[in-house]
Short mmCIF file of C-alpha atoms in Angstrom, two decimals:
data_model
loop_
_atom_site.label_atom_id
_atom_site.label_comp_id
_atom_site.label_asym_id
_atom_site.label_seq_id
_atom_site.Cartn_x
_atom_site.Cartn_y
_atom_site.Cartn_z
CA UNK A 252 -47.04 164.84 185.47
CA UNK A 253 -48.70 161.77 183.31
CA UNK A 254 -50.49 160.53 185.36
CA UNK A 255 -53.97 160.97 184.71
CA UNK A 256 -53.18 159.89 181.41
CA UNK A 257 -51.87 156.86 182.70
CA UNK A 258 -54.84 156.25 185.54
CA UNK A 259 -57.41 157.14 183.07
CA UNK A 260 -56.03 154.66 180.33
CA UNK A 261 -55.92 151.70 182.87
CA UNK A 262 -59.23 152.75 184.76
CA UNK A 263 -61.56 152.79 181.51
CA UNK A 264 -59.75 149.78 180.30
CA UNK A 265 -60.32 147.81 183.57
CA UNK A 266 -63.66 149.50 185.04
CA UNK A 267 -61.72 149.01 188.42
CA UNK A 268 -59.80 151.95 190.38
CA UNK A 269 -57.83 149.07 192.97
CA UNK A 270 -56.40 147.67 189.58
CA UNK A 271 -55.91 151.06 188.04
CA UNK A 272 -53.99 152.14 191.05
CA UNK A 273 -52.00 148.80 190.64
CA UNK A 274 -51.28 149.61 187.15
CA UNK A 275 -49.93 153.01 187.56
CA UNK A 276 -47.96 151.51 190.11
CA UNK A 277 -46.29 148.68 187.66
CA UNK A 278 -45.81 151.46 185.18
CA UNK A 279 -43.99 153.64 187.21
CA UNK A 280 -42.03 151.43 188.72
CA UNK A 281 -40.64 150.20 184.94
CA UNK A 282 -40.54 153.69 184.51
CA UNK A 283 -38.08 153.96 187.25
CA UNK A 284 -35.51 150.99 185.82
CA UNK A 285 -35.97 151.36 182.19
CA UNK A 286 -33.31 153.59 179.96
CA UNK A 287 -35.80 156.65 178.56
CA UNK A 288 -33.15 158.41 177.09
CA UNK A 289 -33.97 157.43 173.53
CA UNK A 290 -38.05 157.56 174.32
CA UNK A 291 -39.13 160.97 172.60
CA UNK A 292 -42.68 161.17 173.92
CA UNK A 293 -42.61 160.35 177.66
CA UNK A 294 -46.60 160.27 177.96
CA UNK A 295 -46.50 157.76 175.03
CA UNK A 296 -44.38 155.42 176.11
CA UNK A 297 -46.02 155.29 179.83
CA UNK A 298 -49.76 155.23 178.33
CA UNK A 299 -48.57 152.09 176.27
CA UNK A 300 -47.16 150.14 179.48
CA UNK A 301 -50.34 151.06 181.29
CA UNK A 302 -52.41 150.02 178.41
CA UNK A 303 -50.36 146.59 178.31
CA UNK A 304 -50.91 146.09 181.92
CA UNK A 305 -54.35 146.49 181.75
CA UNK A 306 -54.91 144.35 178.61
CA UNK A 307 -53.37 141.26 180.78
CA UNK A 308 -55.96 142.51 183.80
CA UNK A 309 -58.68 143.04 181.71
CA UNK A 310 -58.75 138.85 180.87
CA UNK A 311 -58.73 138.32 184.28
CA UNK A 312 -61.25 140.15 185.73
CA UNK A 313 -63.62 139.32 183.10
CA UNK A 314 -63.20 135.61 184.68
CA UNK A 315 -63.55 137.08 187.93
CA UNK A 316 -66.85 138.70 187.09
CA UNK A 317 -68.24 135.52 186.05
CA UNK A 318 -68.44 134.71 189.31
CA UNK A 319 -69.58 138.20 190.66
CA UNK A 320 -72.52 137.73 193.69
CA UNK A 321 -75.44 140.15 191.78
CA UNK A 322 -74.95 142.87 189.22
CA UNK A 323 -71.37 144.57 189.04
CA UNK A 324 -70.47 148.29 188.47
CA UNK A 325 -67.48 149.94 187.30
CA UNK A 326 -65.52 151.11 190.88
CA UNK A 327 -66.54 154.63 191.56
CA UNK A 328 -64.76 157.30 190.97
CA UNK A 329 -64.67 160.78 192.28
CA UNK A 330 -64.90 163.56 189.76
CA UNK A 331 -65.32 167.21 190.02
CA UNK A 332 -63.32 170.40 191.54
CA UNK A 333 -63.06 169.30 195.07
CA UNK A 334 -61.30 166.21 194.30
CA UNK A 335 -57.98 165.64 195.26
CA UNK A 336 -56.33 164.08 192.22
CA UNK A 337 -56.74 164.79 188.71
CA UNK A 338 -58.15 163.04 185.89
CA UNK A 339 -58.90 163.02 182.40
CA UNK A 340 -62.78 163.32 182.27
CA UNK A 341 -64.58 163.19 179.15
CA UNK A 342 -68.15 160.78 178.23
CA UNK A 343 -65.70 158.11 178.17
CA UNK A 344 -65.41 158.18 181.76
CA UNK A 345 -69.27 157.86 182.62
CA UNK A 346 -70.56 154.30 184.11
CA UNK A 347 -73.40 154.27 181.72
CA UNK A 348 -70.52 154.24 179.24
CA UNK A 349 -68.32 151.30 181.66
CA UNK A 350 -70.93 149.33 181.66
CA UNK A 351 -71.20 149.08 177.65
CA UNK A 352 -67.61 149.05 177.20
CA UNK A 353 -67.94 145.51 179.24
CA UNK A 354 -69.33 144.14 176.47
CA UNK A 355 -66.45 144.84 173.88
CA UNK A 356 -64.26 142.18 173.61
CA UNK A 357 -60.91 143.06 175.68
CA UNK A 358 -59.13 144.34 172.48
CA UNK A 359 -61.93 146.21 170.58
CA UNK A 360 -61.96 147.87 174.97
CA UNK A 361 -58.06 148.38 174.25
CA UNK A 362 -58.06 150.20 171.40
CA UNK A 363 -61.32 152.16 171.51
CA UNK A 364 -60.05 153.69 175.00
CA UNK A 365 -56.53 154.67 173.42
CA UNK A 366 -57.73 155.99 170.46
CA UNK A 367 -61.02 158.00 171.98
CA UNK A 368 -59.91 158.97 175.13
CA UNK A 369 -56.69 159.44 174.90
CA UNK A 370 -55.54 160.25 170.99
CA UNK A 371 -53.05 157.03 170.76
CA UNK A 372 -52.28 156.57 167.24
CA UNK A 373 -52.61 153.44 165.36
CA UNK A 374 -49.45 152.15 165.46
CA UNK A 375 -48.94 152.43 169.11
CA UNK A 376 -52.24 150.63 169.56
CA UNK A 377 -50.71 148.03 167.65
CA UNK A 378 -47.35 147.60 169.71
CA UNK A 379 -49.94 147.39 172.53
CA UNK A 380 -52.15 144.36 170.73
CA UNK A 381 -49.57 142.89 168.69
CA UNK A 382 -52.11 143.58 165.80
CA UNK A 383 -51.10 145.65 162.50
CA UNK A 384 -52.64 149.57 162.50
CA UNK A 385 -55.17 148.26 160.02
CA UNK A 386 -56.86 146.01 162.18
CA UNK A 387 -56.78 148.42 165.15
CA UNK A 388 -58.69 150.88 162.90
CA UNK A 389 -61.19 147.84 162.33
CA UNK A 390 -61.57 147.30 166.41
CA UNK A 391 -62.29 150.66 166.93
CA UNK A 392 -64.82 151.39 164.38
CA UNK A 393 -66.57 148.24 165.69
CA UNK A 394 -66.47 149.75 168.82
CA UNK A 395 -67.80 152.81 167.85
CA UNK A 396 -70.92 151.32 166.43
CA UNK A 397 -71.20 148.98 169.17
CA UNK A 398 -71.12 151.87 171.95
CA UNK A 399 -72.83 154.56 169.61
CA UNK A 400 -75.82 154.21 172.58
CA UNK A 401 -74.57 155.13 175.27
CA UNK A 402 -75.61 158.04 177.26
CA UNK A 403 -72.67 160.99 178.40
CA UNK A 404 -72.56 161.78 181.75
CA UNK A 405 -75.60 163.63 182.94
CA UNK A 406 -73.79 166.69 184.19
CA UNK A 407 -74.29 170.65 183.90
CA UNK A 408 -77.33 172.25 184.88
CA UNK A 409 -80.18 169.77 184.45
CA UNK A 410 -78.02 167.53 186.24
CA UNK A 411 -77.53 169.25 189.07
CA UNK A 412 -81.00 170.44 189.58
CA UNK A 413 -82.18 167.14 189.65
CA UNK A 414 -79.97 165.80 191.69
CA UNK A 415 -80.57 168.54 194.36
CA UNK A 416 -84.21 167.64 194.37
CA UNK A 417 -83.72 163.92 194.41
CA UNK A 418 -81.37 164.45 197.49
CA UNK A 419 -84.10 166.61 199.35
CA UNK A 420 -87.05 164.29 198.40
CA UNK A 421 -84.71 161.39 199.55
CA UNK A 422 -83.69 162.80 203.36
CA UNK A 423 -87.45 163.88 204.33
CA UNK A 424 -88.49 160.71 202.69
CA UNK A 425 -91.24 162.32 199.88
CA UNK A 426 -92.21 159.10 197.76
CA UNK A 427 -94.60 161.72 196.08
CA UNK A 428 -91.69 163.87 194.89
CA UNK A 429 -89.19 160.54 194.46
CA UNK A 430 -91.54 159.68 192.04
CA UNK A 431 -91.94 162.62 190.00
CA UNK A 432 -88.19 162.71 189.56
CA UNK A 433 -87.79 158.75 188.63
CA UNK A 434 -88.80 158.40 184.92
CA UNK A 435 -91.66 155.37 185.35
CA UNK A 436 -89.22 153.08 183.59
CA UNK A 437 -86.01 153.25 185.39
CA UNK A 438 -83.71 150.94 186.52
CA UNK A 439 -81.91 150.43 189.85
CA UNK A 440 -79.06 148.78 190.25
CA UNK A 441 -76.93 147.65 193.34
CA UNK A 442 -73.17 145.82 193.80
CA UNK A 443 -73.02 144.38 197.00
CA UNK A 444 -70.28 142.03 195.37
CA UNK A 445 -72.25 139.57 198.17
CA UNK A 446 -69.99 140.78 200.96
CA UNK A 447 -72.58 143.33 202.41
CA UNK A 448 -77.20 143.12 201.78
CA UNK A 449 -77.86 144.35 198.20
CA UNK A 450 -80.57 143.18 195.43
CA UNK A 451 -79.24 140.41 193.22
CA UNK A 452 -81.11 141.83 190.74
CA UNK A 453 -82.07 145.56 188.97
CA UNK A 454 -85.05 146.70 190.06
CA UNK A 455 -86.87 148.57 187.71
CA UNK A 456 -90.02 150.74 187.67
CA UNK A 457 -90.26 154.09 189.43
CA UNK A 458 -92.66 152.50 192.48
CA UNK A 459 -89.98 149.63 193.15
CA UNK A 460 -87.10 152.08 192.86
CA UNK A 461 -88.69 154.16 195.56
CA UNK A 462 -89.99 151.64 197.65
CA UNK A 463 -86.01 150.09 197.59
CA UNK A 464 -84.38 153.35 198.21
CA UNK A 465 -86.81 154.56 200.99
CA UNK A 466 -86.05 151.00 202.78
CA UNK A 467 -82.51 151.60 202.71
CA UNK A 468 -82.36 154.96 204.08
CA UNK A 469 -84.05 153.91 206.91
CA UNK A 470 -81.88 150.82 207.70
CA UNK A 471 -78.63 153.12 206.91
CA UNK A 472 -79.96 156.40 209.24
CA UNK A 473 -77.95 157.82 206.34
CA UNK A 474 -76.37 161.45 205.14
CA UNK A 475 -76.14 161.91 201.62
CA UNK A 476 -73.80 164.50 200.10
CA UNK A 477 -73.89 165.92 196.33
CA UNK A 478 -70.88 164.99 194.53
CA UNK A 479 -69.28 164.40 190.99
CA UNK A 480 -69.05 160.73 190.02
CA UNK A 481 -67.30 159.70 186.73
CA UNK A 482 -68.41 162.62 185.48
CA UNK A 483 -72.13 163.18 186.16
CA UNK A 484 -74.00 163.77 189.49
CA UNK A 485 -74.24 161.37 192.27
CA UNK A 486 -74.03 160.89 196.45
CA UNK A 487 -71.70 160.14 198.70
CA UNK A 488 -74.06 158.45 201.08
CA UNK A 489 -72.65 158.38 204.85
CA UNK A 490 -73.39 156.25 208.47
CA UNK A 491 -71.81 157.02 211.62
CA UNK A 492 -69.27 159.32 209.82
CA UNK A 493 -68.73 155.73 207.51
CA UNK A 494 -68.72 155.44 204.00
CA UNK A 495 -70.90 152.78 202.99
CA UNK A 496 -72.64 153.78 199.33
CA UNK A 497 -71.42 155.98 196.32
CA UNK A 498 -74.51 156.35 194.21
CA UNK A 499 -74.03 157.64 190.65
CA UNK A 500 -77.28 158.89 188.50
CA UNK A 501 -78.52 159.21 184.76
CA UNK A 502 -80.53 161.93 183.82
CA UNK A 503 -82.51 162.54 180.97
CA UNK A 504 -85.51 164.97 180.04
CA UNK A 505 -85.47 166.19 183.55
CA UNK A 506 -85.99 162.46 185.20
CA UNK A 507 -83.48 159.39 186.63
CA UNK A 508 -83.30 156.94 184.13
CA UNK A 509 -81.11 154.81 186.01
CA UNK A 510 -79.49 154.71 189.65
CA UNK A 511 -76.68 152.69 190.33
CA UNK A 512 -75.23 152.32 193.91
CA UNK A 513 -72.08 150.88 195.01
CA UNK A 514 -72.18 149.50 198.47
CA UNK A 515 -69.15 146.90 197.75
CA UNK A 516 -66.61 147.91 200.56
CA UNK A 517 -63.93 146.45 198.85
CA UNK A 518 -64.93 149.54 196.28
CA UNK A 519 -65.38 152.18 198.89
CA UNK A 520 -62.37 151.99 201.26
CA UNK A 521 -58.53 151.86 200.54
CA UNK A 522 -57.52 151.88 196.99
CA UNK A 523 -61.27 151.13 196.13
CA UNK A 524 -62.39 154.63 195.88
CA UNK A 525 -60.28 157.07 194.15
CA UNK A 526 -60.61 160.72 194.37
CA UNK A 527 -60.31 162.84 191.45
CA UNK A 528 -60.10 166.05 189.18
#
């Protein structure tokens, strides 16, 4: 019944859908051999124990990512009618977003998460980072300013135009019409996490980008299928019936400003990938 609530606190607090799973697995299984009769708001009470989970994870997986092979993205996650569990989604869910939430400091993460996302008061932040309501009301208006540029997720109409065009362009191979659609300044990023070929850098410029992606698809002999990711459009891209990319796209004014692919399999398959609603 919670548990979107409870995934959604511990996946925008970690950026990682394996831990998230993990989490929501901890939870309910204190859940299972705690006494609730006393706790008067179920959801609550779970959200906190996520949220303390993930503030432990969230320490080390920033040490982890030190050590990251290339550029690291939030694990994907699948969005959108067709998926098969549900999900809070709002812009707090979008990897643009993620990826500047990685540079709050693990507690101004915490409590801008609970409080945004998820309408945790104050005080229950507090019980969550030991801190007093006042100074949770601090982190999160520093985190407000410090995420104020972040784009929302490039969905509705624009975004789905777009992506419809990019995906046709992309399968006959047009670099005339991938070009019109990239904005001449975007940026490409790829997480290999160094287990499978990806650029240990982002690529930017429209010509690279093209050049890059136009490579790949003919190294992959690919299928790429529309579908929601955190929130805005993206591609499930496909070999031999194999998973082995989950590309997620920012729109704005009609162009990509930035395409991110995932080709980490350690994000794609098991408890890597997580389908939602």
């Amino acid at each position: 019944m919670h548990r979107p609530a409870v995934f959604g606190a511990a996946y925008r607090i970690t950026g990682s859908v394996a831990d998230a799973e993990d989490i929501v697995q901890d939870t309910w299984l204190r859940a299972a051999n705690a006494s609730l009769e006393d706790v008067r708001d179920l959801r609550a009470w779970l959200i906190t124990v996520a949220a303390r989970r993930a503030y432990d994870v969230l320490g080390s997986a920033h040490a982890r990512r030190v050590d990251y092979v290339g550029p690291w993205l939030p694990g994907p996650l699948l969005t959108g009618p067709d998926a098969a569990e549900p999900v809070l989604v709002d812009d707090t869910l979008g990897t643009a977003m993620l990826l500047v939430m990685e540079e709050l400091t693990p507690p101004e993460r915490v409590a801008f998460v609970l409080y945004r996302a998820l309408d945790v008061p104050y005080d229950r932040i507090a019980e969550v980072l030991g801190k007093t309501p006042a100074a949770c009301r601090q982190l999160v208006s520093r985190a407000r300013r410090k995420v104020a540029a972040a784009p929302p997720p490039s969905g509705g109409t624009e975004g789905a135009r777009v992506l419809a065009a990019f995906r046709a362009a992309y399968e006959r191979r047009d670099e005339a019409a991938l070009l019109e659609l990239l904005d001449p300044d975007a940026a490409y990023t790829t997480d290999g996490g160094g287990r499978v070929f990806a650029a240990r850098k982002i690529i930017r410029g429209a010509g690279r980008i093209a050049t890059a992606l136009l490579r790949t698809s003919v190294n992959y002999g690919f299928r790429a299928t529309p579908a929601e990711v955190n929130g805005g459009p993206g591609l499930l891209i496909h070999r031999d019936g194999r998973l082995v990319a989950v590309d997620a796209l920012e729109i704005a004014d009609g162009r990509i400003v930035a395409y991110r692919r995932v080709l980490n399999p350690a994000k794609l398959t098991g408890g890597g990938l997580w389908h939602a609603r």
